[in-house]
Coordinates of N, CA and C in Angstrom, one line a residue:
X1 N -3.8 -1.7 -24.6 CA -2.6 -2.4 -23.9 C -2.9 -4.0 -23.9
X2 N -3.7 -4.6 -25.0 CA -3.6 -6.1 -25.1 C -4.5 -6.8 -23.9
X3 N -5.4 -6.0 -23.1 CA -6.0 -6.6 -22.0 C -7.6 -6.6 -22.5
X4 N -8.3 -8.0 -21.9 CA -9.5 -8.2 -22.4 C -10.2 -7.7 -21.1
X5 N -11.4 -7.2 -21.5 CA -12.6 -7.3 -20.3 C -13.3 -8.5 -19.9
X6 N -13.2 -8.7 -18.5 CA -13.8 -9.8 -17.9 C -15.1 -10.0 -17.9
X7 N -16.1 -9.1 -18.1 CA -17.3 -9.0 -18.0 C -18.0 -7.8 -18.7
X8 N -19.3 -7.4 -18.2 CA -20.0 -6.3 -19.1 C -19.5 -5.3 -19.0
X9 N -18.9 -4.7 -17.6 CA -18.0 -3.4 -17.3 C -16.8 -4.0 -16.5
X10 N -15.6 -3.3 -16.8 CA -14.6 -3.5 -15.8 C -14.0 -2.4 -15.3
X11 N -13.6 -2.3 -14.1 CA -12.6 -1.0 -13.5 C -11.6 -0.9 -14.6
X12 N -11.4 0.6 -14.7 CA -10.2 0.7 -15.9 C -9.5 1.8 -14.9
X13 N -8.1 1.5 -15.1 CA -7.1 2.7 -14.4 C -6.1 2.7 -15.5
X14 N -5.8 4.4 -15.6 CA -4.9 4.5 -16.6 C -4.0 5.5 -15.9
X15 N -2.5 5.5 -16.4 CA -1.6 6.4 -16.0 C -0.8 6.9 -17.1
X16 N -0.7 8.5 -17.2 CA -0.1 9.4 -18.0 C 1.0 10.3 -17.2
X17 N 1.9 10.4 -18.0 CA 2.8 11.4 -17.5 C 2.5 12.7 -17.6
X18 N 3.2 13.5 -17.0 CA 2.7 15.2 -16.8 C 2.6 15.5 -18.3
X19 N 3.3 15.0 -19.2 CA 3.4 15.5 -20.7 C 2.4 14.9 -21.6
X20 N 1.7 14.0 -20.8 CA 0.5 13.4 -21.8 C 0.9 11.7 -22.1
X21 N 2.0 11.8 -22.0 CA 2.4 10.3 -22.3 C 1.8 9.1 -21.7
X22 N 1.1 7.9 -22.2 CA 0.5 7.1 -21.7 C 1.7 6.1 -21.3
X23 N 1.5 5.7 -20.1 CA 2.2 4.6 -19.2 C 1.9 3.4 -19.2
X24 N 0.5 3.1 -18.5 CA 0.1 1.9 -18.7 C -1.5 1.8 -18.5
X25 N -2.3 0.8 -18.8 CA -3.9 0.7 -18.1 C -4.0 -0.7 -17.6
X26 N -4.8 -0.8 -16.8 CA -5.2 -1.8 -15.9 C -6.5 -2.0 -16.1
X27 N -7.3 -3.0 -16.9 CA -8.5 -3.3 -16.8 C -8.8 -4.6 -15.6
X28 N -9.6 -4.3 -14.6 CA -10.0 -5.4 -13.6 C -11.3 -5.9 -13.5
X29 N -11.7 -6.8 -13.2 CA -13.4 -7.2 -13.0 C -13.6 -8.7 -13.0
X30 N -14.8 -8.9 -12.5 CA -15.3 -10.1 -12.7 C -16.3 -10.3 -13.8
X31 N -17.2 -11.3 -13.8 CA -17.8 -11.9 -14.9 C -19.2 -10.7 -15.2
X32 N -19.3 -9.9 -14.4 CA -20.5 -8.9 -14.8 C -20.2 -7.6 -14.7
X33 N -20.8 -6.7 -14.1 CA -20.4 -5.0 -14.1 C -19.7 -4.7 -12.9
X34 N -18.6 -4.0 -12.9 CA -17.7 -3.4 -12.2 C -17.5 -2.3 -12.1
X35 N -18.3 -1.3 -11.5 CA -18.1 0.1 -12.0 C -17.5 1.0 -11.0
X36 N -16.7 1.7 -11.5 CA -16.2 3.3 -10.9 C -16.7 4.4 -11.8
X37 N -17.3 5.2 -10.9 CA -17.9 6.5 -11.7 C -17.8 7.7 -10.9
X38 N -17.2 8.7 -11.4 CA -17.4 10.1 -10.9 C -16.3 10.4 -9.8
X39 N -15.2 10.3 -10.0 CA -14.2 10.8 -9.2 C -14.1 10.0 -8.0
X40 N -13.7 8.3 -8.4 CA -13.8 7.5 -7.5 C -12.4 6.9 -7.2
X41 N -11.5 7.6 -7.4 CA -10.0 7.3 -7.4 C -9.2 8.4 -6.5
X42 N -8.4 7.7 -5.7 CA -7.5 8.5 -4.7 C -6.3 7.8 -4.9
X43 N -5.1 8.7 -4.8 CA -3.6 8.1 -4.6 C -3.4 8.8 -3.4
X44 N -2.7 7.9 -2.6 CA -2.1 8.5 -1.1 C -0.5 8.7 -1.4
X45 N 0.0 9.2 -0.3 CA 1.2 9.9 -0.4 C 2.3 8.8 -1.0
X46 N 2.0 8.0 -0.9 CA 2.9 6.5 -1.3 C 2.9 6.3 -2.8
X47 N 1.9 6.9 -3.3 CA 1.5 6.4 -4.6 C 0.7 5.2 -4.9
X48 N 0.2 4.8 -3.9 CA -1.1 3.8 -3.9 C -2.1 4.3 -4.3
X49 N -2.6 3.7 -5.4 CA -3.9 4.0 -5.7 C -5.3 3.1 -5.5
X50 N -6.4 3.7 -5.0 CA -7.5 3.2 -4.4 C -8.9 3.6 -5.3
X51 N -9.3 2.6 -5.7 CA -10.7 2.6 -6.5 C -11.8 2.4 -5.8
X52 N -12.8 3.2 -5.9 CA -14.4 2.7 -5.2 C -15.2 2.7 -6.2
X53 N -16.2 1.7 -5.8 CA -17.2 1.9 -6.9 C -18.2 0.7 -6.5
X54 N -18.9 0.1 -7.2 CA -19.8 -1.2 -6.9 C -19.7 -2.2 -7.7
X55 N -20.0 -3.4 -7.5 CA -20.1 -4.4 -8.7 C -21.3 -5.5 -8.3
X56 N -21.7 -5.9 -9.4 CA -23.0 -7.1 -9.5 C -22.0 -8.4 -9.9
X57 N -20.8 -8.5 -9.8 CA -20.0 -9.6 -10.3 C -20.2 -10.6 -8.8
X58 N -20.3 -11.7 -9.3 CA -20.4 -12.8 -8.1 C -19.0 -13.6 -8.2
X59 N -17.7 -13.2 -8.9 CA -16.7 -13.8 -8.9 C -15.4 -12.9 -8.9
X60 N -15.9 -11.6 -8.4 CA -14.6 -10.4 -8.7 C -13.5 -11.0 -7.4
X61 N -12.3 -11.6 -7.8 CA -11.4 -11.8 -7.2 C -11.6 -13.1 -6.1
X62 N -12.5 -13.8 -6.4 CA -12.9 -15.0 -5.7 C -13.6 -14.4 -4.4
X63 N -14.6 -13.4 -4.6 CA -15.1 -13.1 -3.5 C -16.7 -13.1 -4.1
X64 N -17.5 -13.2 -3.1 CA -18.9 -13.5 -3.5 C -19.5 -12.0 -3.1
X65 N -20.6 -11.8 -4.1 CA -21.5 -10.8 -3.5 C -22.9 -11.2 -3.0
X66 N -22.8 -10.2 -2.0 CA -23.9 -10.4 -1.1 C -25.4 -10.0 -1.5
X67 N -25.6 -9.0 -2.5 CA -26.6 -8.7 -3.1 C -26.6 -8.3 -4.4
X68 N -27.6 -7.6 -5.0 CA -27.6 -7.3 -6.0 C -26.3 -6.4 -6.5
X69 N -25.8 -5.4 -5.7 CA -24.4 -4.8 -6.1 C -23.8 -4.6 -4.7
X70 N -22.8 -4.8 -4.7 CA -21.9 -4.6 -3.3 C -20.9 -3.3 -3.8
X71 N -20.5 -2.7 -2.5 CA -19.6 -1.7 -2.6 C -18.3 -2.4 -3.1
X72 N -17.6 -1.8 -3.6 CA -16.2 -2.2 -4.2 C -15.1 -1.6 -3.7
X73 N -14.1 -1.7 -3.2 CA -12.8 -1.2 -3.2 C -11.5 -1.9 -3.5
X74 N -10.9 -1.2 -4.6 CA -9.8 -2.0 -4.9 C -8.3 -0.9 -4.6
X75 N -7.5 -1.8 -4.4 CA -5.9 -1.2 -4.4 C -4.8 -1.6 -5.3
X76 N -4.1 -0.7 -6.0 CA -3.2 -1.1 -7.1 C -2.1 -0.2 -6.6
X77 N -0.8 -0.8 -6.9 CA 0.6 0.0 -6.9 C 0.6 0.9 -7.7
X78 N 1.6 1.8 -7.5 CA 1.8 3.0 -8.7 C 2.1 2.6 -10.0
X79 N 2.6 1.4 -10.0 CA 2.7 0.8 -11.5 C 1.7 0.0 -12.0
X80 N 0.5 0.1 -11.3 CA -0.7 -0.3 -11.7 C -0.8 -2.1 -11.4
X81 N 0.0 -2.6 -10.5 CA -0.2 -3.8 -10.0 C -1.2 -4.2 -9.1
X82 N -2.2 -4.8 -9.3 CA -3.2 -5.0 -8.3 C -2.9 -5.5 -7.1
X83 N -3.1 -5.2 -5.8 CA -3.0 -5.6 -4.5 C -4.0 -6.3 -4.0
X84 N -5.3 -5.6 -3.9 CA -6.5 -6.5 -3.3 C -7.5 -5.5 -3.7
X85 N -8.8 -6.8 -3.5 CA -10.0 -6.0 -3.5 C -10.9 -6.5 -2.4
X86 N -12.0 -5.7 -2.0 CA -12.7 -5.7 -0.9 C -14.1 -5.5 -1.5
X87 N -15.1 -6.4 -1.1 CA -16.7 -6.4 -1.4 C -17.1 -6.2 -0.2
X88 N -18.3 -5.4 0.0 CA -19.1 -5.3 1.4 C -20.4 -5.0 1.0
X89 N -21.3 -5.6 1.6 CA -22.9 -4.8 1.3 C -23.8 -6.0 1.9
X90 N -25.0 -5.9 1.8 CA -25.9 -6.3 2.5 C -26.6 -7.2 1.3
X91 N -28.2 -7.8 1.3 CA -28.9 -8.6 0.4 C -29.6 -7.8 -0.6
X92 N -29.3 -6.5 -0.6 CA -29.7 -5.9 -1.6 C -28.7 -5.2 -2.4
X93 N -29.3 -3.5 -2.7 CA -28.1 -3.1 -3.7 C -27.2 -2.1 -2.8
X94 N -26.0 -2.1 -2.6 CA -25.2 -1.1 -2.0 C -23.9 -0.7 -2.7
X95 N -24.1 0.9 -3.1 CA -23.6 1.6 -4.2 C -22.7 2.7 -3.6
X96 N -21.4 2.7 -4.1 CA -20.6 4.0 -4.0 C -20.5 4.5 -5.3
X97 N -20.9 5.9 -5.2 CA -20.7 6.7 -6.5 C -20.5 8.3 -6.1
X98 N -20.0 9.2 -7.1 CA -19.8 10.4 -7.1 C -19.3 10.7 -5.9
X99 N -17.7 10.8 -6.1 CA -16.7 11.2 -5.2 C -16.8 10.7 -3.6
X100 N -17.0 9.2 -3.9 CA -17.2 8.4 -2.9 C -16.5 7.9 -1.8
X101 N -15.1 7.9 -2.1 CA -13.6 7.3 -1.9 C -12.8 8.7 -1.3
X102 N -12.3 8.4 0.1 CA -11.2 9.5 0.6 C -10.3 8.6 1.1
X103 N -8.8 9.0 1.1 CA -8.0 8.5 1.7 C -7.3 9.2 2.6
X104 N -7.2 9.0 4.0 CA -6.5 10.0 5.0 C -5.1 9.9 4.9
X105 N -4.4 10.8 5.7 CA -3.0 10.9 5.9 C -2.4 9.6 6.4
X106 N -3.2 8.9 7.4 CA -2.8 7.7 7.8 C -3.0 6.4 7.2
X107 N -3.7 6.7 5.8 CA -4.1 5.5 5.0 C -5.1 4.9 5.0
X108 N -6.0 5.6 6.2 CA -7.5 4.6 6.1 C -8.4 5.2 4.8
X109 N -9.1 4.3 4.7 CA -9.9 4.6 3.5 C -11.8 4.7 3.9
X110 N -11.9 5.6 3.4 CA -13.5 5.9 4.0 C -14.5 6.0 2.6
X111 N -15.5 5.0 2.6 CA -16.4 5.1 1.8 C -17.9 5.6 2.0
X112 N -18.5 6.4 1.2 CA -19.7 6.5 1.2 C -20.2 6.2 0.1
X113 N -22.2 6.2 0.2 CA -22.7 6.0 -1.0 C -24.2 5.9 -0.6
X114 N -24.8 4.8 -0.9 CA -26.3 4.4 -0.5 C -26.6 3.1 -0.6
X115 N -27.6 2.5 0.2 CA -28.0 1.4 0.3 C -29.4 1.2 0.1
X116 N -29.7 0.1 -0.4 CA -31.4 -0.3 -0.2 C -31.3 -1.6 0.5
X117 N -30.3 -2.1 1.0 CA -30.3 -3.5 1.7 C -30.8 -3.0 3.1
X118 N -31.6 -4.1 3.8 CA -32.1 -3.9 5.2 C -31.6 -4.7 6.0
X119 N -30.3 -5.2 5.8 CA -29.4 -5.9 6.6 C -28.0 -5.6 6.3
X120 N -27.5 -4.3 6.3 CA -26.2 -4.0 6.2 C -25.4 -3.9 7.3
X121 N -24.6 -4.7 7.7 CA -23.9 -4.7 9.0 C -24.6 -4.6 10.3
X122 N -25.9 -5.3 10.3 CA -27.0 -5.5 11.1 C -27.9 -4.3 11.7
X123 N -27.6 -3.4 10.7 CA -28.5 -1.9 10.8 C -29.8 -2.1 10.0
X124 N -30.9 -1.3 10.3 CA -32.1 -1.4 9.5 C -31.7 -0.2 8.6
X125 N -32.7 -0.3 7.4 CA -32.6 0.7 6.5 C -34.1 1.2 6.6
X126 N -33.9 2.7 7.1 CA -35.1 3.3 7.4 C -36.2 3.7 6.3
X127 N -36.0 3.5 5.2 CA -36.6 4.0 4.2 C -36.5 3.1 2.8

Protein backbone atom coordinates (compact mmCIF):
# COMPACT_ATOMS: atom_id res chain seq x y z
CA UNK A 1 0.00 0.00 0.00
CA UNK A 2 2.96 2.32 -0.51
CA UNK A 3 3.89 2.68 3.15
CA UNK A 4 7.38 2.60 4.60
CA UNK A 5 8.55 0.83 7.72
CA UNK A 6 9.73 3.41 10.27
CA UNK A 7 12.04 1.06 12.23
CA UNK A 8 13.15 -2.53 12.52
CA UNK A 9 9.52 -3.66 13.14
CA UNK A 10 6.29 -1.66 12.85
CA UNK A 11 2.79 -2.58 13.95
CA UNK A 12 0.74 -3.64 10.93
CA UNK A 13 -3.06 -3.63 10.71
CA UNK A 14 -4.87 -4.89 7.60
CA UNK A 15 -8.55 -4.86 6.72
CA UNK A 16 -10.28 -7.36 4.42
CA UNK A 17 -13.93 -7.73 3.49
CA UNK A 18 -15.76 -10.96 4.25
CA UNK A 19 -15.07 -12.12 0.66
CA UNK A 20 -11.31 -11.66 1.17
CA UNK A 21 -11.00 -8.40 -0.78
CA UNK A 22 -8.19 -6.26 0.70
CA UNK A 23 -9.34 -2.80 1.85
CA UNK A 24 -6.37 -1.14 3.51
CA UNK A 25 -3.08 -1.61 5.35
CA UNK A 26 -1.61 0.61 8.04
CA UNK A 27 1.99 0.51 9.28
CA UNK A 28 2.69 2.44 12.46
CA UNK A 29 5.87 2.61 14.50
CA UNK A 30 8.91 4.43 15.73
CA UNK A 31 12.60 4.14 14.91
CA UNK A 32 13.13 0.79 16.65
CA UNK A 33 10.97 -2.30 17.23
CA UNK A 34 7.18 -2.01 17.72
CA UNK A 35 5.62 -5.45 18.10
CA UNK A 36 2.12 -6.93 18.23
CA UNK A 37 2.16 -10.72 18.63
CA UNK A 38 -0.40 -13.50 18.99
CA UNK A 39 -4.00 -12.30 19.19
CA UNK A 40 -3.16 -8.73 20.20
CA UNK A 41 -5.95 -6.94 18.32
CA UNK A 42 -9.52 -6.24 19.47
CA UNK A 43 -12.38 -4.43 17.74
CA UNK A 44 -15.11 -2.80 19.84
CA UNK A 45 -18.80 -2.54 18.97
CA UNK A 46 -18.20 0.83 17.27
CA UNK A 47 -15.51 -0.58 14.99
CA UNK A 48 -12.57 1.01 16.82
CA UNK A 49 -9.43 -1.11 16.56
CA UNK A 50 -7.15 -1.58 19.57
CA UNK A 51 -3.69 -3.08 19.24
CA UNK A 52 -1.56 -4.18 22.20
CA UNK A 53 2.10 -5.04 22.21
CA UNK A 54 5.42 -3.64 23.21
CA UNK A 55 7.98 -1.20 21.89
CA UNK A 56 11.67 -0.47 22.23
CA UNK A 57 11.30 2.73 20.17
CA UNK A 58 12.24 5.92 22.00
CA UNK A 59 10.26 8.13 19.62
CA UNK A 60 6.89 6.44 19.03
CA UNK A 61 4.30 9.17 18.45
CA UNK A 62 6.40 11.68 20.38
CA UNK A 63 6.55 9.54 23.51
CA UNK A 64 9.61 8.39 25.43
CA UNK A 65 10.26 4.78 26.33
CA UNK A 66 10.88 4.38 30.08
CA UNK A 67 12.94 1.17 29.79
CA UNK A 68 14.20 -1.38 27.30
CA UNK A 69 10.60 -2.24 26.31
CA UNK A 70 7.34 -0.54 27.25
CA UNK A 71 3.79 -1.83 26.92
CA UNK A 72 2.14 -0.16 23.94
CA UNK A 73 -1.56 0.33 23.15
CA UNK A 74 -2.68 1.88 19.86
CA UNK A 75 -6.14 2.90 18.69
CA UNK A 76 -7.28 3.13 15.07
CA UNK A 77 -10.66 4.01 13.56
CA UNK A 78 -12.48 1.46 11.40
CA UNK A 79 -10.92 3.05 8.28
CA UNK A 80 -7.39 2.55 9.69
CA UNK A 81 -6.82 6.16 10.74
CA UNK A 82 -4.51 6.26 13.78
CA UNK A 83 -6.08 7.97 16.82
CA UNK A 84 -3.67 7.57 19.70
CA UNK A 85 -0.80 5.60 21.19
CA UNK A 86 -0.02 5.04 24.87
CA UNK A 87 3.31 3.73 26.21
CA UNK A 88 3.57 2.57 29.79
CA UNK A 89 6.43 0.92 31.63
CA UNK A 90 9.18 0.98 34.19
CA UNK A 91 12.95 1.16 33.90
CA UNK A 92 13.39 -2.33 32.44
CA UNK A 93 11.27 -4.54 30.17
CA UNK A 94 7.46 -4.45 30.23
CA UNK A 95 5.81 -6.62 27.60
CA UNK A 96 2.28 -7.41 26.41
CA UNK A 97 2.19 -10.77 24.55
CA UNK A 98 -0.19 -13.62 23.69
CA UNK A 99 -3.82 -12.52 23.86
CA UNK A 100 -2.82 -9.64 26.09
CA UNK A 101 -5.51 -7.05 25.33
CA UNK A 102 -9.26 -7.02 25.95
CA UNK A 103 -11.89 -4.31 25.52
CA UNK A 104 -15.05 -4.57 27.62
CA UNK A 105 -18.55 -3.45 26.63
CA UNK A 106 -17.95 -0.03 28.22
CA UNK A 107 -14.82 0.55 26.13
CA UNK A 108 -12.35 0.00 28.97
CA UNK A 109 -9.06 -1.52 27.81
CA UNK A 110 -7.28 -4.18 29.86
CA UNK A 111 -3.69 -5.21 29.18
CA UNK A 112 -1.76 -8.10 30.69
CA UNK A 113 1.79 -9.26 30.23
CA UNK A 114 4.99 -9.40 32.19
CA UNK A 115 7.58 -7.05 33.63
CA UNK A 116 11.18 -7.24 34.72
CA UNK A 117 11.02 -3.62 35.90
CA UNK A 118 11.47 -3.09 39.63
CA UNK A 119 9.68 0.27 39.58
CA UNK A 120 6.48 -0.17 37.55
CA UNK A 121 3.85 2.20 38.97
CA UNK A 122 5.55 2.19 42.37
CA UNK A 123 5.31 -1.58 42.77
CA UNK A 124 8.17 -3.97 43.47
CA UNK A 125 8.94 -6.95 41.31
CA UNK A 126 9.08 -10.08 43.49
CA UNK A 127 11.50 -12.03 41.33
